[in-house]
Coordinates of C-alpha atoms and ligand atoms in Angstrom, one line a residue:
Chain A
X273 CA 0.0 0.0 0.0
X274 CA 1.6 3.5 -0.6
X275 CA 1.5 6.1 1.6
X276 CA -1.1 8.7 2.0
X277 CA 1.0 12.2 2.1
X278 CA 2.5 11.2 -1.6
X279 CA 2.1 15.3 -2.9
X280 CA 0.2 15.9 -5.9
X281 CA 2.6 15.8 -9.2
X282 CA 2.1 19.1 -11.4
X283 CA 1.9 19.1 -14.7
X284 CA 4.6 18.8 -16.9
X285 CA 6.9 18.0 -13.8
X286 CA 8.1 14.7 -12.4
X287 CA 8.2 13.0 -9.4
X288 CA 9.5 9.3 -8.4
X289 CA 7.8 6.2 -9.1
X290 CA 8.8 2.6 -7.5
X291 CA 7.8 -0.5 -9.1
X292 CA 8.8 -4.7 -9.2
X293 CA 9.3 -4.9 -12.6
X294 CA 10.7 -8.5 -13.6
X295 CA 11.3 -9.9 -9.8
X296 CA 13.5 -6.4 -9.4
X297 CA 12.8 -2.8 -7.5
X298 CA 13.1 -0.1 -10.3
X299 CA 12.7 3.5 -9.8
X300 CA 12.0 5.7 -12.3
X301 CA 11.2 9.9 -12.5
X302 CA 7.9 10.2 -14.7
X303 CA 5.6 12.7 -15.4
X304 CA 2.3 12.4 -15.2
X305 CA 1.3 11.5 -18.9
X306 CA 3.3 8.6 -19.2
X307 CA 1.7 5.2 -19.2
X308 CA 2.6 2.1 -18.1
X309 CA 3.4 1.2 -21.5
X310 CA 5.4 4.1 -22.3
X311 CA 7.2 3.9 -19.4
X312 CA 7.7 0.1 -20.0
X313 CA 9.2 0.6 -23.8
X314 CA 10.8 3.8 -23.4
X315 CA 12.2 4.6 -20.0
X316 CA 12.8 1.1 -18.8
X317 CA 14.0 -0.2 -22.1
X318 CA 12.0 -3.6 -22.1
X319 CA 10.9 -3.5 -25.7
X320 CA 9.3 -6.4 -25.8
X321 CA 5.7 -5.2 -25.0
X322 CA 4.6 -4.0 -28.1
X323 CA 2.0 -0.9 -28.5
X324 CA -0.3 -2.0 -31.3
X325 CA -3.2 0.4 -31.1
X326 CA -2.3 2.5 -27.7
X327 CA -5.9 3.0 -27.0
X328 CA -7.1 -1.0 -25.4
X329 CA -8.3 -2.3 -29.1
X330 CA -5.8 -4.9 -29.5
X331 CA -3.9 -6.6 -26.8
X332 CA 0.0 -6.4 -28.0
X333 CA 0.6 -4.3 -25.0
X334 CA -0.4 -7.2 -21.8
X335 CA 1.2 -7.2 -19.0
X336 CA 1.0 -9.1 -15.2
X337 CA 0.3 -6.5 -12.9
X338 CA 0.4 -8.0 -9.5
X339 CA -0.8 -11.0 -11.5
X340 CA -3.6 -10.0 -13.4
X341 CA -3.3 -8.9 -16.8
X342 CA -3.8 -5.8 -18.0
X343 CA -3.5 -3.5 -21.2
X344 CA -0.2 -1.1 -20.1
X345 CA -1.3 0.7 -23.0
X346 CA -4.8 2.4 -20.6
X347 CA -2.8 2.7 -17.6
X348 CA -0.7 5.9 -16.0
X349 CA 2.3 5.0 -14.7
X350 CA 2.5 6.3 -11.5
X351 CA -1.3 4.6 -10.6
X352 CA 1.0 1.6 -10.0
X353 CA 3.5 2.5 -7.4
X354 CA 4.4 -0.1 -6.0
X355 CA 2.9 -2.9 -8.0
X356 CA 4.3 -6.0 -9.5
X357 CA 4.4 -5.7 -13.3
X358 CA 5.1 -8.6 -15.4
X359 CA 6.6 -8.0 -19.2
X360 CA 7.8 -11.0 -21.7
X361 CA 11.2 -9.8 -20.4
X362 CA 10.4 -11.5 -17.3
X363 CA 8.9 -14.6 -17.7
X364 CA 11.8 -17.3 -19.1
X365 CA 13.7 -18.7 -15.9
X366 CA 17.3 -18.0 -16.9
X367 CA 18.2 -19.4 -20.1
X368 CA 14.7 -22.1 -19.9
X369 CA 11.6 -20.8 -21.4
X370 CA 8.1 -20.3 -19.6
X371 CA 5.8 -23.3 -20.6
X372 CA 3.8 -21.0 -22.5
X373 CA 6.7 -19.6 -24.3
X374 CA 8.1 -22.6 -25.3
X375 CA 4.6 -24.1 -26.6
X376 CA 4.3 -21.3 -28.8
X377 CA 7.7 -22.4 -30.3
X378 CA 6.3 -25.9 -30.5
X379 CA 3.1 -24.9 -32.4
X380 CA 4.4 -22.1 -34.4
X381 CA 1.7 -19.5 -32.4
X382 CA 2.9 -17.0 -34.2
X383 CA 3.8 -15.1 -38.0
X384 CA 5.4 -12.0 -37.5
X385 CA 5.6 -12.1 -34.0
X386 CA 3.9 -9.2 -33.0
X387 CA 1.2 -10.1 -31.0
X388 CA 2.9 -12.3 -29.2
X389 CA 4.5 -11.6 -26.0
X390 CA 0.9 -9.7 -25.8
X391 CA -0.6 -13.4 -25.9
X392 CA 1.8 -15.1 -24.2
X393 CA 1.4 -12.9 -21.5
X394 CA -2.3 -12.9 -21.6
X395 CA -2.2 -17.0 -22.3
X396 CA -0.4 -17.3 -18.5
X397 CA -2.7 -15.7 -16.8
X398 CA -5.7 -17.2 -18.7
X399 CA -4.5 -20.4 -17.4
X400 CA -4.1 -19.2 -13.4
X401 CA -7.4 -17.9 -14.4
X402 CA -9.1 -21.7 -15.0
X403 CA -10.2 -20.4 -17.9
X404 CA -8.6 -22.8 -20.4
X405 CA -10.2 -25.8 -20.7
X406 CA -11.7 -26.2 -24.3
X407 CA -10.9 -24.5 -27.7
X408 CA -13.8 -22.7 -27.2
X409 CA -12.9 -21.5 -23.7
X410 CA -9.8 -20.0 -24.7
X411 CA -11.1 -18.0 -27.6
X412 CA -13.3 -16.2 -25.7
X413 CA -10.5 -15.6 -23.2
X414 CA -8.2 -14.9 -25.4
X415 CA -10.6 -12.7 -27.2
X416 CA -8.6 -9.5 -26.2
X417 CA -5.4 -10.5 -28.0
X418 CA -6.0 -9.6 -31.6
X419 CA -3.6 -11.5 -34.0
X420 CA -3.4 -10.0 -37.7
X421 CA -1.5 -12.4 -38.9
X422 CA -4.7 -14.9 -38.0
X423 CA -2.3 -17.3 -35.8
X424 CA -5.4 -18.0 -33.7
X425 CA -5.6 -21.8 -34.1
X426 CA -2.3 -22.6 -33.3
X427 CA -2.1 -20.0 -30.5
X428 CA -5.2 -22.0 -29.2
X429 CA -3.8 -24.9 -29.7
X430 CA -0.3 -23.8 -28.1
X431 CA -2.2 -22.5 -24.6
X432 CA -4.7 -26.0 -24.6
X433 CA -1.5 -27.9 -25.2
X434 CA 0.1 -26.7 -22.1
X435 CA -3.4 -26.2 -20.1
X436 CA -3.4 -30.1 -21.2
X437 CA 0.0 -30.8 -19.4
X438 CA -0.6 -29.0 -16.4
Chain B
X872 CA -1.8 13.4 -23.9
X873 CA -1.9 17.0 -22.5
X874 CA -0.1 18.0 -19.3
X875 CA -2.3 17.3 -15.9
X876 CA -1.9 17.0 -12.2
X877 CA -1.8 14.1 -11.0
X878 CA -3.1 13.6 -7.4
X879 CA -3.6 10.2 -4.8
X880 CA -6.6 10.4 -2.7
X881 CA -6.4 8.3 0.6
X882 CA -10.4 8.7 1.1
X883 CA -13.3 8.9 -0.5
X884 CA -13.6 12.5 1.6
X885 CA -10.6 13.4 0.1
X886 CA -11.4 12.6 -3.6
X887 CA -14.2 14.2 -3.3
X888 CA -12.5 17.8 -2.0
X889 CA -9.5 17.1 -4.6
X890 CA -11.8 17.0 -7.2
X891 CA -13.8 20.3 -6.2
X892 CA -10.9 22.6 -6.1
X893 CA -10.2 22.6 -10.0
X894 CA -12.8 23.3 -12.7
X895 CA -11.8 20.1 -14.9
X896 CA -10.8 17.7 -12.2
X897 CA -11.4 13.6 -12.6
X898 CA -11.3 10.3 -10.7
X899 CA -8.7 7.7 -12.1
X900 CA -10.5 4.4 -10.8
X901 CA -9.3 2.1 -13.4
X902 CA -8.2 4.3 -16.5
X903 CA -9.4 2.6 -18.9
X904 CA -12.2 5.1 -20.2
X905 CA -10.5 8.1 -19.0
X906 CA -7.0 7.7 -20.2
X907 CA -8.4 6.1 -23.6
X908 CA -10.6 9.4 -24.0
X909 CA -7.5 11.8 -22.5
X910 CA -5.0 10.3 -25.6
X911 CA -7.9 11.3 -28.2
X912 CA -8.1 14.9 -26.2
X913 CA -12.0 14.7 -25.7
X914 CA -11.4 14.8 -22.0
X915 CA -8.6 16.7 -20.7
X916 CA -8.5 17.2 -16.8
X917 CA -6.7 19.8 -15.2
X918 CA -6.3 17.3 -12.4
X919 CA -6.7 13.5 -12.2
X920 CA -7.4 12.2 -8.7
X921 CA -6.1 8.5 -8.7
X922 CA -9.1 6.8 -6.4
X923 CA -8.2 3.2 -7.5
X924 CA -7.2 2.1 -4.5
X925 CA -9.8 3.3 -2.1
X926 CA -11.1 0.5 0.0
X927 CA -14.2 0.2 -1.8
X928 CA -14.3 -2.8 -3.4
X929 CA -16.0 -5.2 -1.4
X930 CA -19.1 -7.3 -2.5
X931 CA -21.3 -8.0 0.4
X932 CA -24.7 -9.2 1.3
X933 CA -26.7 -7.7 4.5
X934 CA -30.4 -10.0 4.6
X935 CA -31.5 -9.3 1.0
X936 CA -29.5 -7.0 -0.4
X937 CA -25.9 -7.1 -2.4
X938 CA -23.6 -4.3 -2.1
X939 CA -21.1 -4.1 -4.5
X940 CA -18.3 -1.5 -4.0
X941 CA -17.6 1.0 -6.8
X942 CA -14.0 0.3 -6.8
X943 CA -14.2 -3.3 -7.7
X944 CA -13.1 -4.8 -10.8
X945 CA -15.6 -6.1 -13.3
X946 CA -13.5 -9.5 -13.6
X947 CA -14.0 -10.1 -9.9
X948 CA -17.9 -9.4 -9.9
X949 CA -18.7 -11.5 -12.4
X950 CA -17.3 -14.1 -11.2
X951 CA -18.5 -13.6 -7.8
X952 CA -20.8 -17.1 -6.8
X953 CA -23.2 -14.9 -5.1
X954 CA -23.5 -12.5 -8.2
X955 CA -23.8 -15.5 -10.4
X956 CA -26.3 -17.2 -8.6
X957 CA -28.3 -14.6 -7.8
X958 CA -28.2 -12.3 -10.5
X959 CA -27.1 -13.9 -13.7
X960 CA -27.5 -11.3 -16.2
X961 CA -25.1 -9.2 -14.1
X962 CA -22.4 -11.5 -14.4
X963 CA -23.4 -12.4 -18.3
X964 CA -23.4 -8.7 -19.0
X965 CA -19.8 -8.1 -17.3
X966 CA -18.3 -11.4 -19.0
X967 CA -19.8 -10.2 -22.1
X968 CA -17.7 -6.4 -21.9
X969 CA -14.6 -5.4 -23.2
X970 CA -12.1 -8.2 -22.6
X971 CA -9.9 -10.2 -19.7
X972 CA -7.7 -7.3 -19.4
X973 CA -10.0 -4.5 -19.7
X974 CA -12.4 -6.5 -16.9
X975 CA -9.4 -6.4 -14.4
X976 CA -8.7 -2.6 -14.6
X977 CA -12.4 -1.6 -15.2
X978 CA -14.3 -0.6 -12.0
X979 CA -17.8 -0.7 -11.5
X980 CA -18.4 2.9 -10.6
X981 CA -16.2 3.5 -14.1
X982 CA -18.3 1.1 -15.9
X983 CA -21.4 2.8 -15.4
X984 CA -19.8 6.3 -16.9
X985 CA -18.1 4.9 -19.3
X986 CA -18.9 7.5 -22.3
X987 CA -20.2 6.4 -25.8
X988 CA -18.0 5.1 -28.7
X989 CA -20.0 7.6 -31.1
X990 CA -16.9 8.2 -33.3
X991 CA -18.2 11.8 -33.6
X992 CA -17.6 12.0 -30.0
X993 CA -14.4 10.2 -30.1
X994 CA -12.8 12.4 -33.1
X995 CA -12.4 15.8 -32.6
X996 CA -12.4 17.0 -36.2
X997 CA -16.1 16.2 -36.4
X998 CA -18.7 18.6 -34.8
X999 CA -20.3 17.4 -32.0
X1000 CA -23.0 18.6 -28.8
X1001 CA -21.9 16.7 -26.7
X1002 CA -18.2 17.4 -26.8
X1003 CA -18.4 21.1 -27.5
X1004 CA -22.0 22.3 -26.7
X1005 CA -24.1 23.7 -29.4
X1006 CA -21.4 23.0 -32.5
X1007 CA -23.6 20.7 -33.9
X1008 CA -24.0 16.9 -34.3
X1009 CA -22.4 15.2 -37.5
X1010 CA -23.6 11.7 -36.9
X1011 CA -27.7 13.0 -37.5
X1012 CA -26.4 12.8 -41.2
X1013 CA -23.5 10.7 -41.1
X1014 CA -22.7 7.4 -40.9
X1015 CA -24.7 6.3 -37.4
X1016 CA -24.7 2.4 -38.3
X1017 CA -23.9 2.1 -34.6
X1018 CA -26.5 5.0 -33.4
X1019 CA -29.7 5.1 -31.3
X1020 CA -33.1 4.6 -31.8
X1021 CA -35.0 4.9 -28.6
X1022 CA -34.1 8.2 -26.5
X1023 CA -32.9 10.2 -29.0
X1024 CA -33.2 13.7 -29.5
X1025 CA -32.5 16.8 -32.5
X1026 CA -29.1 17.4 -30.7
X1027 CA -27.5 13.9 -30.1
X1028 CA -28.4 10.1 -31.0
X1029 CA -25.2 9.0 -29.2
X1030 CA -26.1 5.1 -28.3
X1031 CA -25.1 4.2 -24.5
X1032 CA -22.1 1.8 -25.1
X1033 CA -22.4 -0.5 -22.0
X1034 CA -24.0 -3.9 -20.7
X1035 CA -23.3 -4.4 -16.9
X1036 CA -26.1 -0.9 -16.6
X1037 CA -28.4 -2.6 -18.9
X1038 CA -28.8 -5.3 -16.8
X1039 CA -28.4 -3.2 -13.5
X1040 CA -31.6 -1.2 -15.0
X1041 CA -33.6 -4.4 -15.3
X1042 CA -33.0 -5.7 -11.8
X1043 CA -33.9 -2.3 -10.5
X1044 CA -30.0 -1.5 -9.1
X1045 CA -29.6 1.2 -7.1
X1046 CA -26.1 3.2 -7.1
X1047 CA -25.2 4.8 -3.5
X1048 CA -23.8 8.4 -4.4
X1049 CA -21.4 10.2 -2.0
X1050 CA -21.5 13.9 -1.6
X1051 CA -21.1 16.8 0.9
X1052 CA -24.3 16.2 2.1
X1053 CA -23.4 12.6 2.9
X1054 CA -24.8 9.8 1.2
X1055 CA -27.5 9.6 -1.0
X1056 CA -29.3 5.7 -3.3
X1057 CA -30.5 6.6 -6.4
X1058 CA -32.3 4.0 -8.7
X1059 CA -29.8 3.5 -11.6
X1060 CA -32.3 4.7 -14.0
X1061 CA -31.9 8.0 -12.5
X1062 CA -28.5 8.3 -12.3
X1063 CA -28.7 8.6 -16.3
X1064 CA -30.1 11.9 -18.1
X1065 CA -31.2 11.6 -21.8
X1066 CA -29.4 13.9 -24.3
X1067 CA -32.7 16.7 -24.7
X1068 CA -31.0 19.8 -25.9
X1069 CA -28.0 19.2 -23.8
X1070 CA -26.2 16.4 -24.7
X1071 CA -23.2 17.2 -22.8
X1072 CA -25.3 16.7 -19.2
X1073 CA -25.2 13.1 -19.3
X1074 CA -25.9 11.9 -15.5
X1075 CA -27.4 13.4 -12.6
X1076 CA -24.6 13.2 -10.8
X1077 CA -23.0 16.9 -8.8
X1078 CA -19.5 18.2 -9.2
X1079 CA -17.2 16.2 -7.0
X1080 CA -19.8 13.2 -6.5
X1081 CA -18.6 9.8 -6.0
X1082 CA -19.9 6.4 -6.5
X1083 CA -19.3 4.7 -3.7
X1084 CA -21.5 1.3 -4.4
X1085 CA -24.3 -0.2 -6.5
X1086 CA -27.2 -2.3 -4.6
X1087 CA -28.6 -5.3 -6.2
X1088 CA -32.2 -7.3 -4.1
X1089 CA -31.9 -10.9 -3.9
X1090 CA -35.6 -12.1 -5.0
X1091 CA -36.4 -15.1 -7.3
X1092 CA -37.0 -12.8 -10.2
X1093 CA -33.6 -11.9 -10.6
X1094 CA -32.6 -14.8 -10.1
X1095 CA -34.0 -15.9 -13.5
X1096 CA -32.2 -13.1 -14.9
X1097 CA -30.1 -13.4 -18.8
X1098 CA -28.2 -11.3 -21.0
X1099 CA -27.9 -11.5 -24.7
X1100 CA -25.6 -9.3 -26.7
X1101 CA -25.9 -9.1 -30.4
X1102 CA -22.5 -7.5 -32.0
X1103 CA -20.5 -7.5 -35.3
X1104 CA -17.7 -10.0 -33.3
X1105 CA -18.4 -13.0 -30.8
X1106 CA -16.4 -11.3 -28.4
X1107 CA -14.2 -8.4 -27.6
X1108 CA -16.8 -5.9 -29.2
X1109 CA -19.8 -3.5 -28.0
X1110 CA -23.3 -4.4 -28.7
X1111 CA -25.3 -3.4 -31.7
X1112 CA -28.5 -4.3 -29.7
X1113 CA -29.2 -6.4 -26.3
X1114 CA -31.1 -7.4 -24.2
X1115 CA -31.5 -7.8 -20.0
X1116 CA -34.2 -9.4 -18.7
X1117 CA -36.1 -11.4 -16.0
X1118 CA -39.2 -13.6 -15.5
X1119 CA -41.0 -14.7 -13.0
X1120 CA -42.9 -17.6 -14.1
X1121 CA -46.3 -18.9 -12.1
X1122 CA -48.5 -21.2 -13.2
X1123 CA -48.3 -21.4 -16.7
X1124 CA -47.8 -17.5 -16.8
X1125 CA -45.5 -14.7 -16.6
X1126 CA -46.2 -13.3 -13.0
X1127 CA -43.8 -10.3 -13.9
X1128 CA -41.1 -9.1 -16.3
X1129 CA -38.1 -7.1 -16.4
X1130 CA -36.6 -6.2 -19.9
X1131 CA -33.7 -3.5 -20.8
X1132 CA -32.5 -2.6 -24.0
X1133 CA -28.8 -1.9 -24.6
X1134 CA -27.0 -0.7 -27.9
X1135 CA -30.1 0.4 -29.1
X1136 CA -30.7 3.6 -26.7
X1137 CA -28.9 6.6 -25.6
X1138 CA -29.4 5.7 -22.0
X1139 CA -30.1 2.1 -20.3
X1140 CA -33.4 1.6 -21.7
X1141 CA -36.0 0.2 -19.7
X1142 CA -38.7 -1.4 -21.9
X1143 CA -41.8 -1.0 -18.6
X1144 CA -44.6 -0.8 -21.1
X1145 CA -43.6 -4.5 -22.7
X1146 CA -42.7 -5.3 -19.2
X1147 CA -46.6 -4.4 -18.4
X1148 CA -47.8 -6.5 -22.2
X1149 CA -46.0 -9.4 -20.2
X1150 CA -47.5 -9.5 -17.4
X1151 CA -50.1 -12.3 -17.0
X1152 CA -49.0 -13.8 -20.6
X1153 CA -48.2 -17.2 -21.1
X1154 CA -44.4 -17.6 -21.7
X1155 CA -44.8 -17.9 -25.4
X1156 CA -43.3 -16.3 -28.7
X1157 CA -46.7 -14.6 -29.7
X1158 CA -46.0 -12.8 -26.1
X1159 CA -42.4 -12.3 -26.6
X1160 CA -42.9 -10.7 -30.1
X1161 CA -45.7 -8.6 -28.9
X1162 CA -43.8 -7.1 -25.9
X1163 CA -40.7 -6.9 -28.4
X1164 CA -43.0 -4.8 -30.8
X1165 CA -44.1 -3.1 -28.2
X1166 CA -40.5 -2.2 -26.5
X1167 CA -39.6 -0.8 -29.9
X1168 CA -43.0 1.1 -31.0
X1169 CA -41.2 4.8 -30.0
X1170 CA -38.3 3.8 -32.6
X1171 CA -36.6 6.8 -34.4
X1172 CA -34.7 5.5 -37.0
X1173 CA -32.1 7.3 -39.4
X1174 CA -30.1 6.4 -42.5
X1175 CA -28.4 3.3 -41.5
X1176 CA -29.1 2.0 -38.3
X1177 CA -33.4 1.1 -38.9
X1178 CA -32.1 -2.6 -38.9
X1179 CA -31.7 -2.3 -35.2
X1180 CA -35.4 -2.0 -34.8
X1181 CA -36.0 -5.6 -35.9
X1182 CA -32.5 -7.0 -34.7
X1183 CA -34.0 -5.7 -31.2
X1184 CA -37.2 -7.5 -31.0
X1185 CA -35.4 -10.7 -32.1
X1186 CA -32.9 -10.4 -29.4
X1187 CA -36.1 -9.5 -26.9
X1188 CA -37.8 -12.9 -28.4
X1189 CA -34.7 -14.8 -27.9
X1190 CA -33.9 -13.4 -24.7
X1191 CA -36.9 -13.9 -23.1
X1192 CA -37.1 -17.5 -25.1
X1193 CA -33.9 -18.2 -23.2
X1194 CA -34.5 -17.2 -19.7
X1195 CA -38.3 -18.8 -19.7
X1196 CA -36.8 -21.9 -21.6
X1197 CA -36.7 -24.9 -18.9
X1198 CA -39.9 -23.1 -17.0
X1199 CA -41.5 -25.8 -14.2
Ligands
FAD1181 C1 -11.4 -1.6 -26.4 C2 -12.5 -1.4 -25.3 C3 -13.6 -2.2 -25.4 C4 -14.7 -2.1 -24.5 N1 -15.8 -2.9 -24.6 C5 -16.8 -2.8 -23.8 C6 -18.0 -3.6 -23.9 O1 -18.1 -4.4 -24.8 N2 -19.0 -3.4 -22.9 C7 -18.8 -2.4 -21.9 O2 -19.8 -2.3 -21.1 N3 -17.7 -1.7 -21.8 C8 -16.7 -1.8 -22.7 N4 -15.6 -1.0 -22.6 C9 -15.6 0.0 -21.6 C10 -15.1 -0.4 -20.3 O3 -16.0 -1.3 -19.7 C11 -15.0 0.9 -19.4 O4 -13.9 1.6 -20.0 C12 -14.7 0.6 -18.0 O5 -15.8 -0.1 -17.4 C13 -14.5 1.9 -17.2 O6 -14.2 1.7 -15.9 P1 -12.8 2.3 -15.3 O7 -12.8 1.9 -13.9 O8 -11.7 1.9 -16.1 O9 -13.2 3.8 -15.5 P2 -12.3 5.1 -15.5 O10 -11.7 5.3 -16.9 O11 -11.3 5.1 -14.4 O12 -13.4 6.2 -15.2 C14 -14.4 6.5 -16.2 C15 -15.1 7.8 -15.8 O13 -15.8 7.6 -14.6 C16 -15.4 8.5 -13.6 N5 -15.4 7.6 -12.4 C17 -14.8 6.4 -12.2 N6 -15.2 5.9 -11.0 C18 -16.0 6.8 -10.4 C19 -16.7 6.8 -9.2 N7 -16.6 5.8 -8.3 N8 -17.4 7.9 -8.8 C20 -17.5 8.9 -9.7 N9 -16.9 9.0 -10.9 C21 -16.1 7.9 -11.3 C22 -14.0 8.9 -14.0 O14 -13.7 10.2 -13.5 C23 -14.1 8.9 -15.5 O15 -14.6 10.1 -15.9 C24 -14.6 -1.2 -23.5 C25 -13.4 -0.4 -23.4 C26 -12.4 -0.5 -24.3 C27 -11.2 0.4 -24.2
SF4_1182 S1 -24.5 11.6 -31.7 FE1 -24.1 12.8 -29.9 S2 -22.1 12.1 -29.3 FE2 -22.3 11.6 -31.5 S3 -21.7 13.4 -32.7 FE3 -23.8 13.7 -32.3 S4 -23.9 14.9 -30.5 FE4 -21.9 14.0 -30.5
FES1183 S1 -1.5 -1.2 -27.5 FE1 -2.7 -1.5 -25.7 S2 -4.4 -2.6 -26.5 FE2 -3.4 -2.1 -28.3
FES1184 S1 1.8 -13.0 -35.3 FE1 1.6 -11.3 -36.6 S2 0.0 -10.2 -35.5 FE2 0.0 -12.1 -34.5

């Protein structure tokens, strides 16, 4: 929980922001009008979230905040002092690959590769969520995570592959 | 985005005075209306009070009632057990929203002022009343596909975008408002204003008010509650028309009904007078398609959107097909 006497941030100034991002405390100085994505991509130099639309149409920007996920893309950065944020960055143990990761691999989940630490992201926490236990199930869970490359059948069958293991 | 303040609030008291002391002040609860409308610059606060983690987010039942704080996440109401159970169109309108990320940021309190997707509204090269009062409206002549039918006025035909207040409107929600006065319950209906000549007045809700809670009854009839969503995409899209409702089935007959139109209105659209038509009816599709007509006898149609007149009585007929279907 932050504190209550954090002073109000004026505009165009900055003020200090603390975050877990990865497993790791990371302070950054941000103003305002920076989201969580921005702040993600640009000032924290973990690329691998993608911003697709930048307004919550199209998923290439999940995260794991705290566990859940969530579009970084609708989010101000400093809402989540203190909060746990999850990016692709931060899922492989050392050198060995989440499950999801490496079922993507497996099923070729992906064309250009755009979408996907969006879905792969999104795919782990559809899983913690119980929410992955037909075909059907995970389209509608996935339904946030638009592919344009139209990858969706192996993606589903990459996350009921895995949901399948588990 | 523009330049704003950016301010925590550590009470509900405080929000409230944080947000008084500016002219363009709003809550942050979970962003994802506000910041999604502050990067198209059709809002832009002076000051943005972040409220989202005020401890309001509890869902709790006292005898017969459910109170469901403002500040809790769509994702975790509907799938609440007692939400489920007792009020299933609730939990079918929430799971029917947005998507799984959107649902774990979006707040209930946000949800219900969430602000049309008219893309008149949304652009700001178009002119429009309720974004800049008295410039105009370019969607009476434009393309309003997605527009209103029932509610309408000369100065706006914006439709009402969401599905958890459609079904709040048929089970007769209340929403527990918090001002200086102290608290006040409203019946959700009220909280919404219809466009008239001032579009840009949307609820009845004061300067520095906060939702603080919604309050659901537990009674059989909503109970047998459903929601059906009709839209372009199965999923991840708003509705073009739907449907809330609720029977009450006894002998043979409809005791009572409850039906809501969404997609289809400018406000959450309470169809009373085809509640009323079924009333006493067997549970049958000559009933369901005379309620339906009557729900959608007011209809103002413009150039492209008089299929939703039709598309709304079948979803009323299926709707009600549905939530009558397995009737003892
Ligand atoms: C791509 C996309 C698709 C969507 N699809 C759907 C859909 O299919 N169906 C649907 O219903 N919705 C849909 N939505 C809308 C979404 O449900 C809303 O954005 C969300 O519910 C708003 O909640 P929030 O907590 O994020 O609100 P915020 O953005 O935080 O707030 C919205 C407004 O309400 C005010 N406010 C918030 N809380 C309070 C309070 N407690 N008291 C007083 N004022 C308050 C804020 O000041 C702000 O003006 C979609 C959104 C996006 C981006
Ligand atoms: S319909 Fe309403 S919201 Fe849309 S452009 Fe016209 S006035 Fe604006
Ligand atoms: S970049 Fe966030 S949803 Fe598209
Ligand atoms: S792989 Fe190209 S967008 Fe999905």
């Amino acid at each position: 929980m932050r504190t209550t006497e954090r002073p109000a941030v004026p505009p165009r100034s900055s003020a200090p922001l603390t975050l877990r991002l990865n497993g790791r405390d990371a302070t950054f100085v941000v103003e305002p009008n920076v989201t969580l994505l921005d702040l993600l991509r640009e000032r924290a130099g973990l690329t691998g979230t993608k911003k697709g639309c930048d307004r919550g149409q199209c998923g290439a920007c999940t995260v794991l905040v705290n566990g859940r996920r969530t579009l970084s893309c609708l989010a101000l950065a400093l809402v989540h002092a203190g909060d746990e944020i999850t990016t692709i960055e931060g899922l492989a143990n050392g050198g060995e690959l989440h499950a999801v990761q490496a079922a993507f691999v497996e099923h070729d989940a992906f064309q250009c590769g755009f979408c996907t630490s969006g879905q792969i992201l999104s795919a782990v926490a559809v899983i913690a969520e119980g929410r992955a236990h037909s075909d059907a199930e995970i389209s509608e869970a996935m339904s946030g995570n638009l592919c344009r490359c139209g990858a969706y059948p192996n993606i589903v069958a990459a996350i009921a592959a895995v949901q399948g293991a588990g | 985005m523009r330049a704003f303040e950016y301010v925590v609030a550590d009470s509900s008291a405080a929000a409230r005075a944080l947000a008084r002391e500016v002219g363009a002040a709003r809550f942050y609860a979970g962003g994802t209306t506000l910041v999604d409308l502050m990067k198209a610059d059709v809002e832009r606060p002076q000051r943005v009070v972040d409220i989202s983690r005020l401890p309001l987010t509890a869902i709790e039942r006292r005898g017969d009632v459910v109170r469901i704080g403002a500040l809790a996440r769509n994702s975790d109401v509907a799938y609440d057990a007692t939400v489920a159970q007792a009020f299933p169109a609730v939990s079918e309108a929430l799971l029917s929203g947005a998507s799984g990320q959107i649902r774990n940021s979006a707040t209930i309190g946000g949800n219900l002022l969430q602000r049309t997707r008219c893309t008149y509204f949304r652009e700001t090269r178009w002119r429009c009343n309720k974004r800049e009062p008295g410039s105009g409206c370019d969607a009476l002549d434009g393309f309003n596909r997605g527009h209103a039918i029932l509610g309408t006025s000369d100065a706006c035909i914006a439709t009402f975008p969401g599905d958890l207040p459609v079904a709040l409107a048929a089970l007769s929600a209340h929403v527990v408002i918090e001002g200086d006065a102290g608290e006040r319950t409203i019946a959700l209906e009220d909280l919404y204003l219809l466009p008239g000549d001032e579009p840009q007045h949307e609820t009845s809700l004061a300067p520095g008010e906060l939702i603080t809670a919604i309050e659901l009854r537990v009674e059989p009839l909503h109970a047998r509650s459903h929601y059906l969503k009709v839209r372009d995409r199965a999923s991840y899209e708003f509705a073009l028309a739907s449907v809330a409702c609720a029977v009450e089935l006894d002998g043979g007959r409809i005791a009572q009904a409850r039906i809501a139109l969404g997609g289809v209105a400018t406000v959450p659209w309470r169809a009373v007078d085809a509640e009323a038509a079924l009333a006493g009816a067997p549970p049958d599709d000559s009933a369901f398609r005379h309620a339906a007509d009557v729900a959608l006898s007011g209809a103002r149609t413009r150039a492209h959107n008089g299929y939703k007149v039709e598309l709304a009585k079948r979803a009323i007929v299926r709707a009600l097909r549905t939530v009558c279907g397995g009737a003892a």
